[in-house]
CSV table of C-alpha atoms and ligand atoms in Angstrom, one decimal:
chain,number,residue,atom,x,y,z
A,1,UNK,CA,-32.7,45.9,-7.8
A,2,UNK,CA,-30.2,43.5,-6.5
A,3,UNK,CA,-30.0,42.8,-2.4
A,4,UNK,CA,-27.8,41.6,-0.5
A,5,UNK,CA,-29.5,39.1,1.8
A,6,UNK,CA,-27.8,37.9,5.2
A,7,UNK,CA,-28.9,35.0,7.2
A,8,UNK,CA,-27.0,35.0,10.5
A,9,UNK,CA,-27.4,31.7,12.1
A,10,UNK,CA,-25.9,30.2,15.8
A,11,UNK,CA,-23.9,28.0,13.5
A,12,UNK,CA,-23.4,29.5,9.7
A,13,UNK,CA,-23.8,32.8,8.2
A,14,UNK,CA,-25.3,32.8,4.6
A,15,UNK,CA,-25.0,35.4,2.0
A,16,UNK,CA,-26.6,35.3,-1.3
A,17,UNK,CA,-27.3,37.9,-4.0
A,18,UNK,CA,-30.4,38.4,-4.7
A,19,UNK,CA,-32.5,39.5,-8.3
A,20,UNK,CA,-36.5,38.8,-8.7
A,21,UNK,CA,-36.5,36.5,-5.7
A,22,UNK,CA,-33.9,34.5,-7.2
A,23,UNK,CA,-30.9,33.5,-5.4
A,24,UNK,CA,-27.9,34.2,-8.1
A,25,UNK,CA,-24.7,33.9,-5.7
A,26,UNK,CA,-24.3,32.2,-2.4
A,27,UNK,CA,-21.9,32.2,0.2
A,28,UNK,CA,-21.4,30.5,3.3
A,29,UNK,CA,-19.1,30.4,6.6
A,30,UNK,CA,-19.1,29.2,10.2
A,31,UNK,CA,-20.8,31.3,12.4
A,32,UNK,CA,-17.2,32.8,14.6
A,33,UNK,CA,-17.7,30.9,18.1
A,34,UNK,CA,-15.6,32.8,19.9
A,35,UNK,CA,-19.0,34.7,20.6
A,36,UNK,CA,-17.4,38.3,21.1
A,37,UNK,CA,-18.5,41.8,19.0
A,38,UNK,CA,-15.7,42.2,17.4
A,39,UNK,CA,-15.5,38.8,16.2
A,40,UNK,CA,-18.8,38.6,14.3
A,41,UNK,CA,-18.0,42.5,13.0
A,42,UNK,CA,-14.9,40.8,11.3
A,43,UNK,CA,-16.3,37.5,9.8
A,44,UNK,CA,-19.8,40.2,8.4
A,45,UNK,CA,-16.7,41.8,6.8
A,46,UNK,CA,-14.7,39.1,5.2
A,47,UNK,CA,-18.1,37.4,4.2
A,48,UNK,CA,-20.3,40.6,2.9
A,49,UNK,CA,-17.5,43.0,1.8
A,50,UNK,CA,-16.8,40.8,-1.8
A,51,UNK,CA,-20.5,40.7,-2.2
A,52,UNK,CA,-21.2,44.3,-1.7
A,53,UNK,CA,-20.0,45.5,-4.7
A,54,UNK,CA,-22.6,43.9,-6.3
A,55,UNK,CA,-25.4,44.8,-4.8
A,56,UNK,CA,-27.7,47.5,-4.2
A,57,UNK,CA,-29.8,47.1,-0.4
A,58,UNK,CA,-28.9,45.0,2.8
A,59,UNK,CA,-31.1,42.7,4.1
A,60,UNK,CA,-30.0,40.9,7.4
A,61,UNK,CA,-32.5,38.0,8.8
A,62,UNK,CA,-30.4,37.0,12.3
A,63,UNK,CA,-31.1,34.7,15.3
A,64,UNK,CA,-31.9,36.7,18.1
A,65,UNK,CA,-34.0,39.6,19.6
A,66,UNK,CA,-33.8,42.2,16.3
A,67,UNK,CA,-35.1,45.8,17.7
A,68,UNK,CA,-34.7,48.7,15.8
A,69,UNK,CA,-31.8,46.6,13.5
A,70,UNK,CA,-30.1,45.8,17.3
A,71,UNK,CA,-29.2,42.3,18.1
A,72,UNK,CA,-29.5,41.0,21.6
A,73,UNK,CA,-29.3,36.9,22.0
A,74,UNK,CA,-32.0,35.6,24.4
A,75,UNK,CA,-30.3,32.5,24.4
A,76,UNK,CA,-26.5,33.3,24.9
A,77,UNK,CA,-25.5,30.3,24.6
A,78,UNK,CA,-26.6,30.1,20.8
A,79,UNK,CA,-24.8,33.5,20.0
A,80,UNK,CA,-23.2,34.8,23.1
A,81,UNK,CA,-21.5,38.0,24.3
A,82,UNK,CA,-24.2,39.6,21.9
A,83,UNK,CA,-26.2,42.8,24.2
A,84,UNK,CA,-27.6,45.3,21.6
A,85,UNK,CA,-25.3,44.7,19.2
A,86,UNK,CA,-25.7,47.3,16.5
A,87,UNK,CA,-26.3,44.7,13.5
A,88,UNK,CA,-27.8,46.9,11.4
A,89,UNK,CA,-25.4,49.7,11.2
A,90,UNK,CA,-22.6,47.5,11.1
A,91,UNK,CA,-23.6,46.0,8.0
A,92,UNK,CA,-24.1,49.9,6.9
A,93,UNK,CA,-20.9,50.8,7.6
A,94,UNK,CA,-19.4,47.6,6.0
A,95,UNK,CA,-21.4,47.6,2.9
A,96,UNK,CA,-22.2,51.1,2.6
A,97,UNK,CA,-25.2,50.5,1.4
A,98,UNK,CA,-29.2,50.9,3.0
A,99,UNK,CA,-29.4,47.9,5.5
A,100,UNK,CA,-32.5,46.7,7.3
A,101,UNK,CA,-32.4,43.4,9.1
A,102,UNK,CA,-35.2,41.3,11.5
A,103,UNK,CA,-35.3,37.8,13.0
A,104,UNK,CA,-34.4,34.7,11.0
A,105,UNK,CA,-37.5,32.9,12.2
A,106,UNK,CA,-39.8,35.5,11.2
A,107,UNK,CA,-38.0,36.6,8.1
A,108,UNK,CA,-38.3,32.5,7.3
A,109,UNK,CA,-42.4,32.6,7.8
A,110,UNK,CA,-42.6,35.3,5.7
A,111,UNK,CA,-40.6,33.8,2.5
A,112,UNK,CA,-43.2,30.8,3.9
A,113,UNK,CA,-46.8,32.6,3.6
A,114,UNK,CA,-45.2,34.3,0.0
A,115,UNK,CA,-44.3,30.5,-1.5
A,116,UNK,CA,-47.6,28.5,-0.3
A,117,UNK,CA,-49.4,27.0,-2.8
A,118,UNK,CA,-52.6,26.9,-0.7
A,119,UNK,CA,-52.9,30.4,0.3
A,120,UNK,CA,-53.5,30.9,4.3
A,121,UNK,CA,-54.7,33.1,6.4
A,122,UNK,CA,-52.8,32.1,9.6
A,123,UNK,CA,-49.5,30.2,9.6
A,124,UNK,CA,-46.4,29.7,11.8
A,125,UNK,CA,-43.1,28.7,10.5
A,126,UNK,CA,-40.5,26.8,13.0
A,127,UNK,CA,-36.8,26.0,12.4
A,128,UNK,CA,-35.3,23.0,14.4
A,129,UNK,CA,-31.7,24.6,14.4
A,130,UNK,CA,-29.3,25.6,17.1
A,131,UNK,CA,-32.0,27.0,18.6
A,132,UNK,CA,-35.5,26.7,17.9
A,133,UNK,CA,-37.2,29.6,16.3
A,134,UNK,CA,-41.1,30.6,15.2
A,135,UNK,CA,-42.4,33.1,12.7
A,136,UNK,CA,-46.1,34.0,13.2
A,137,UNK,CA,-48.2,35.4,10.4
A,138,UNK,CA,-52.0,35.7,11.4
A,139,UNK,CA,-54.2,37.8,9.3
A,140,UNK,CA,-52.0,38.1,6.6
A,141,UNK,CA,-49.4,40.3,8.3
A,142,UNK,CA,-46.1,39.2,9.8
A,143,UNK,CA,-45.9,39.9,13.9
A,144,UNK,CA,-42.6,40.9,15.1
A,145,UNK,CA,-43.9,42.3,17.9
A,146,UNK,CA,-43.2,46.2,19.3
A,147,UNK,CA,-39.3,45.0,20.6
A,148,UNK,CA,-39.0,42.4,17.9
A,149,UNK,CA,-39.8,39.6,20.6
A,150,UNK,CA,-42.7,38.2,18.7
A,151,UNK,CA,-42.6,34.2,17.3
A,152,UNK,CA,-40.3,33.4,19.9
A,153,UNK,CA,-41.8,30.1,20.6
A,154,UNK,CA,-38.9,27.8,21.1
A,155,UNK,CA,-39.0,29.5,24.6
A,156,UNK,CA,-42.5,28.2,25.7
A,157,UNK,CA,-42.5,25.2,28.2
A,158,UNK,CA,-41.9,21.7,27.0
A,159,UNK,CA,-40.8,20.2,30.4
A,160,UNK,CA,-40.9,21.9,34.0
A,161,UNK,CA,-38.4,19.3,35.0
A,162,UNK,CA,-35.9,19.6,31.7
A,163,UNK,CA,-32.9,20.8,31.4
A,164,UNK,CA,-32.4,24.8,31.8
A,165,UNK,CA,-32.3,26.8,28.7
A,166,UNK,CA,-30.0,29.4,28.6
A,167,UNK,CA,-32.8,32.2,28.1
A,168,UNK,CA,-33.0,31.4,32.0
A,169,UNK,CA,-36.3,29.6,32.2
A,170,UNK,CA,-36.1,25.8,32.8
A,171,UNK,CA,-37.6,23.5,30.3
A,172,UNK,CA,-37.7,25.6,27.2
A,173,UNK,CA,-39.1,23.9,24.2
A,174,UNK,CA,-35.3,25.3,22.8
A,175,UNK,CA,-33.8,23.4,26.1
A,176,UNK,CA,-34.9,19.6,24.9
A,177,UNK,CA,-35.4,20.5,21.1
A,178,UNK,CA,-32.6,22.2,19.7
A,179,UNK,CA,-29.5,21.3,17.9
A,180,UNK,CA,-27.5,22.0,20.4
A,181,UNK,CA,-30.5,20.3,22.5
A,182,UNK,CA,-29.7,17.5,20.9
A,183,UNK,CA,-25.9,17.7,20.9
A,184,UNK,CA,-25.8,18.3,24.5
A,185,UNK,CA,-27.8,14.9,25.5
A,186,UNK,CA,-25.5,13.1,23.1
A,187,UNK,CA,-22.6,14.1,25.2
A,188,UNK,CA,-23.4,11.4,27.9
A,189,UNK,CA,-23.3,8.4,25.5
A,190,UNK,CA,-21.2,10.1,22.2
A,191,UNK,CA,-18.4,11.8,22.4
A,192,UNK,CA,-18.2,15.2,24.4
A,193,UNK,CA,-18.8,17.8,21.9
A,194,UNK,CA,-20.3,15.7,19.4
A,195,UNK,CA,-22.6,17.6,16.9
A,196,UNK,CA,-26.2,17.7,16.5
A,197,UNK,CA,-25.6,16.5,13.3
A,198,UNK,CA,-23.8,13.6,14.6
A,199,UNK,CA,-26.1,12.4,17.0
A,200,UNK,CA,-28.8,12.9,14.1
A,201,UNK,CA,-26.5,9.9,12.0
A,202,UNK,CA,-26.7,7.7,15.5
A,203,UNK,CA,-30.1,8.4,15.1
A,204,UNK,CA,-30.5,7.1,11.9
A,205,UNK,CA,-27.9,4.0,12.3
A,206,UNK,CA,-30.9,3.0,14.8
A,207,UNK,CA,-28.7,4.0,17.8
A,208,UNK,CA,-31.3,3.8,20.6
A,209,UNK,CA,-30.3,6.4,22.6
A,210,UNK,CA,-30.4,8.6,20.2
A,211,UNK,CA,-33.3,7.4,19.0
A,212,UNK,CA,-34.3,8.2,22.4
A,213,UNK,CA,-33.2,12.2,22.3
A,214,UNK,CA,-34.3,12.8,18.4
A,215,UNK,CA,-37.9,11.4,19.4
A,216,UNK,CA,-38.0,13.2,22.9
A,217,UNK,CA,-36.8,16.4,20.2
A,218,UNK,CA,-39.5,15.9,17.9
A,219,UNK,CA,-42.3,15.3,20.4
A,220,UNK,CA,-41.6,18.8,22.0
A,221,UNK,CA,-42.3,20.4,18.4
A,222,UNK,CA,-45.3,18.5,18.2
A,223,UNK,CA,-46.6,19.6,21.0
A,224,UNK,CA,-45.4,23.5,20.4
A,225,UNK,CA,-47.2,23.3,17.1
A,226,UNK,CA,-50.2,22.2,19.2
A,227,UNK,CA,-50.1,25.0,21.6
A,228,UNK,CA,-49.1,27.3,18.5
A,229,UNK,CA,-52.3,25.9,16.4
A,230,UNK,CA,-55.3,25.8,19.3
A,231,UNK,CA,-53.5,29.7,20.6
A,232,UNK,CA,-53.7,31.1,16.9
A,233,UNK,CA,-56.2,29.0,15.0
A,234,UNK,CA,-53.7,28.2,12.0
A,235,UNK,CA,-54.1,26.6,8.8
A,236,UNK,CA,-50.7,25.5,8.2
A,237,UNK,CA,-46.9,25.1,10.3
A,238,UNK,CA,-44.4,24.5,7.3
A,239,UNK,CA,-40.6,23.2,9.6
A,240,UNK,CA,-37.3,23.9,8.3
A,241,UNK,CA,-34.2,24.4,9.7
A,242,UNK,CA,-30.9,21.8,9.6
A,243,UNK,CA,-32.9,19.2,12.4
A,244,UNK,CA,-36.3,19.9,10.9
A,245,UNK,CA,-35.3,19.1,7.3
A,246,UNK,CA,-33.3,16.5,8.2
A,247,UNK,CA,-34.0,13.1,7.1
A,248,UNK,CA,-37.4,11.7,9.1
A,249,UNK,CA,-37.4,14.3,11.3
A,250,UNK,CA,-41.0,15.9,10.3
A,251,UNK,CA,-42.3,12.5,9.6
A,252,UNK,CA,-41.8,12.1,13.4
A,253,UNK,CA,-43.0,14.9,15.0
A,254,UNK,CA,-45.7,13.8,12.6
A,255,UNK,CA,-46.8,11.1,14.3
A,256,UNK,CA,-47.0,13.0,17.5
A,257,UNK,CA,-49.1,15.2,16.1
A,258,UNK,CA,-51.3,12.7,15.0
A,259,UNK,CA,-51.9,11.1,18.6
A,260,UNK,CA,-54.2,14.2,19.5
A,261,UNK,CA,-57.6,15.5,18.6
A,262,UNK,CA,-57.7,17.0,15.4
A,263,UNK,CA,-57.7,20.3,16.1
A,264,UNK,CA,-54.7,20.8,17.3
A,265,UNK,CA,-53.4,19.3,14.0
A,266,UNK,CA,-52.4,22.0,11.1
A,267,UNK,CA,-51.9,21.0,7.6
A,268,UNK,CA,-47.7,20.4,8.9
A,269,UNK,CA,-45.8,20.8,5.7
A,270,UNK,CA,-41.7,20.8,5.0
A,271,UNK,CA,-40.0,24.7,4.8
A,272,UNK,CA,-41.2,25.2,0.6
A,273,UNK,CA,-38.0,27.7,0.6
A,274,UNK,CA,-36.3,25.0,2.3
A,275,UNK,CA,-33.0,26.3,3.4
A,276,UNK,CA,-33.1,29.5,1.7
A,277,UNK,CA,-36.3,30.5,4.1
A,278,UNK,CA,-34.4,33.2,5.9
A,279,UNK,CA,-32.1,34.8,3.1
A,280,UNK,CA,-35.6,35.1,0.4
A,281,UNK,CA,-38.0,36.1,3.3
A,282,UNK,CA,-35.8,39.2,4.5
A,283,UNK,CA,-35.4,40.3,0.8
A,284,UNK,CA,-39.1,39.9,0.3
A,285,UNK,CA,-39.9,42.1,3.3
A,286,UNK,CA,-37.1,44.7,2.9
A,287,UNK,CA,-39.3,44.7,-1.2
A,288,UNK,CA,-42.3,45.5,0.9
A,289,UNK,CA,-41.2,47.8,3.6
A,290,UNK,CA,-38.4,50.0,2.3
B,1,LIG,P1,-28.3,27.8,12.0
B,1,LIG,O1,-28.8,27.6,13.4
B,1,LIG,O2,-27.0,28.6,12.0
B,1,LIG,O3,-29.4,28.5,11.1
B,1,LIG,P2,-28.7,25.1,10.9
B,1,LIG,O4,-30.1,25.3,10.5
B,1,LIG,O5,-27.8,24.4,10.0
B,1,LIG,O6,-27.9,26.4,11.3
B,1,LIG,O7,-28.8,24.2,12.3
B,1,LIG,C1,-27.6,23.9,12.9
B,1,LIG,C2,-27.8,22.6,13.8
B,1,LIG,O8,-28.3,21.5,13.0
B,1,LIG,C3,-26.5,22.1,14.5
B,1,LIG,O9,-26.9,21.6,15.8
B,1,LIG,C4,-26.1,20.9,13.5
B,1,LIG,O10,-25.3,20.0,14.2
B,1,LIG,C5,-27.5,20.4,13.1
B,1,LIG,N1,-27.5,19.8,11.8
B,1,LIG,C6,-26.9,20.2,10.6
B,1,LIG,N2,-27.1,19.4,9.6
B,1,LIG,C7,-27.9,18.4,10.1
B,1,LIG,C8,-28.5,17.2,9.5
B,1,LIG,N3,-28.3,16.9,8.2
B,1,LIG,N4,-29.2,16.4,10.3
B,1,LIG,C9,-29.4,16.7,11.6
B,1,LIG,N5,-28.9,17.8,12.2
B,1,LIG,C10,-28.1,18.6,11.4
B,2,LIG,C1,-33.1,31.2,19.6
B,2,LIG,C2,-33.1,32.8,19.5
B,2,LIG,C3,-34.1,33.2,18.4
B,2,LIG,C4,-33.8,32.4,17.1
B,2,LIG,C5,-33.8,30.9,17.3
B,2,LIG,C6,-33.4,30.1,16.1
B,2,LIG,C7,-30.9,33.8,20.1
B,2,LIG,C8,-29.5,34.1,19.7
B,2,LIG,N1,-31.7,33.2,19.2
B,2,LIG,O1,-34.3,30.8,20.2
B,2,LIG,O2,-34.0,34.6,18.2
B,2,LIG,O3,-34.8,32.8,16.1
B,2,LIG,O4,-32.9,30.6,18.4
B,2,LIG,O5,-32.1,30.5,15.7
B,2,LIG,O6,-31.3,34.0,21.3
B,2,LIG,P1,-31.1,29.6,14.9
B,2,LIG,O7,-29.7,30.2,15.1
B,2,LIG,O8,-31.2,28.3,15.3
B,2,LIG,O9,-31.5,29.8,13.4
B,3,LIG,ZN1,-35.4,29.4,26.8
């Protein structure tokens, strides 16, 4: 069987074909920032209607609140304009084919338990990305929760006094993390809508104030992992994600980590699918649960 997997980020959208978890074509575009319906409906087309032919099953892993194959963004400014978007059955009704689709960060955590080497019982996944996401799997079994809301960590409280998120709540782990965390505190010494990508290079030039905001970024994961790991008891938090693969990055919140007791330190480990978390994860679960 051959699926059609669909990672729909705040910034990109990936496609790839997939046969016996292996990745044989892969596409890529910008996710449309217009943030309208109608928009996103197009760009699915143009991006999933050449793959379609191809393939035999949909399966959509997408940032946001995924109930019952509806979108709605908790954090509008990551993917805005976005209120129960039907997801799934556009991607029907594009493709033609059976579609299912859930959250990126917990389609990621599964693709994560699935490629462990040391098996675990309990283990979060966490992408540093425009928005910071979690995947929970305890027990064995992946949570998404009875309206899809479960693993959404990235809007626990990292600073009463921070900036507000656009979820609403001030101080969201998300609101000091993120990409577009990250872009956003660049703006006062970069230039104004600078990348978090862009700030990440400042970072590494040894830019102090970015130095500053990356280490600010990657003490707020350390300290979610914390919270994550004395809450759920986990053996392992693997971090992926365009900021939490990125060069130094888990190395740092690594050495937060390391400044409390042991127990609130997992075995912290870098995404083993790596950027391809999302698209294998989804497929792996659509296997499993179609
Ligand atoms: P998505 O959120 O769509 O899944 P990514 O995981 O690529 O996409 O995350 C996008 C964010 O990561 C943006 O804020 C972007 O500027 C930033 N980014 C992309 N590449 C890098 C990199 N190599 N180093 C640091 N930040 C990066
Ligand atoms: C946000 C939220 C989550 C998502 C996370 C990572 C929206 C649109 N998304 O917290 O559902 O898992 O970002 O998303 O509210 P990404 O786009 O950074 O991969
Ligand atoms: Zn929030």
């Amino acid at each position: 069987k051959t699926y059609l997997a669909v990672d729909l980020g705040g910034t990109k959208i990936a496609a790839a074909l997939i046969r016996n978890n292996t990745i044989v074509r892969r596409e890529q575009i910008e996710t449309p920032s217009s943030q309208s319906p109608a928009a996103l409906s197009d760009a699915l087309k143009a991006l999933l209607l050449p793959l379609s032919h191809e393939a035999d099953s949909v399966a959509i892993a997408s940032t946001g609140i995924i109930d019952n194959g509806a979108l709605t963004a908790l954090n509008p400014d990551n993917l805005g304009g976005l209120n129960n978007y039907p997801l799934q059955d556009v991607v029907a009704d594009i493709t033609g084919l059976e579609t299912v689709a859930i959250n990126d960060a917990q389609a990621a955590a599964w693709a994560e338990y699935k490629a462990l080497c040391q098996p675990a019982e309990n283990m979060a996944f966490i992408t540093v990305s425009t928005g910071v996401g979690a995947g929970l799997v305890i027990d064995g079994k992946l949570l998404a929760g009875p309206r899809g809301v479960a693993g959404h960590a990235g809007h626990m409280l990292a600073d009463p006094n921070g900036p507000m998120c656009g979820c609403g709540r001030r101080g969201c782990v998300e609101s000091v993390a993120s990409g577009r965390a990250i872009a956003r505190a660049g703006e006062a010494y970069f230039a104004a809508g600078c990348s978090g990508y862009a700030v990440y290079q400042q970072f590494l030039a040894g830019d102090e104030n970015a130095e500053a905001i990356i280490h600010r970024s990657a003490k707020a994961i350390a300290n979610l992992i914390a919270d994550l790991t004395i809450s759920l008891d986990l053996d392992v938090v693997t971090l992926g994600g365009s900021v939490g693969l990125a060069e130094n990055y888990l190395d740092l919140v690594q050495s937060y980590l390391s400044q409390l007791p042991a127990i609130y330190q997992p075995r912290l480990i870098p995404a083993v699918t790596g950027a391809d978390a999302g698209l294998i994860g989804v497929t792996r679960w659509a296997e499993a649960n179609t």
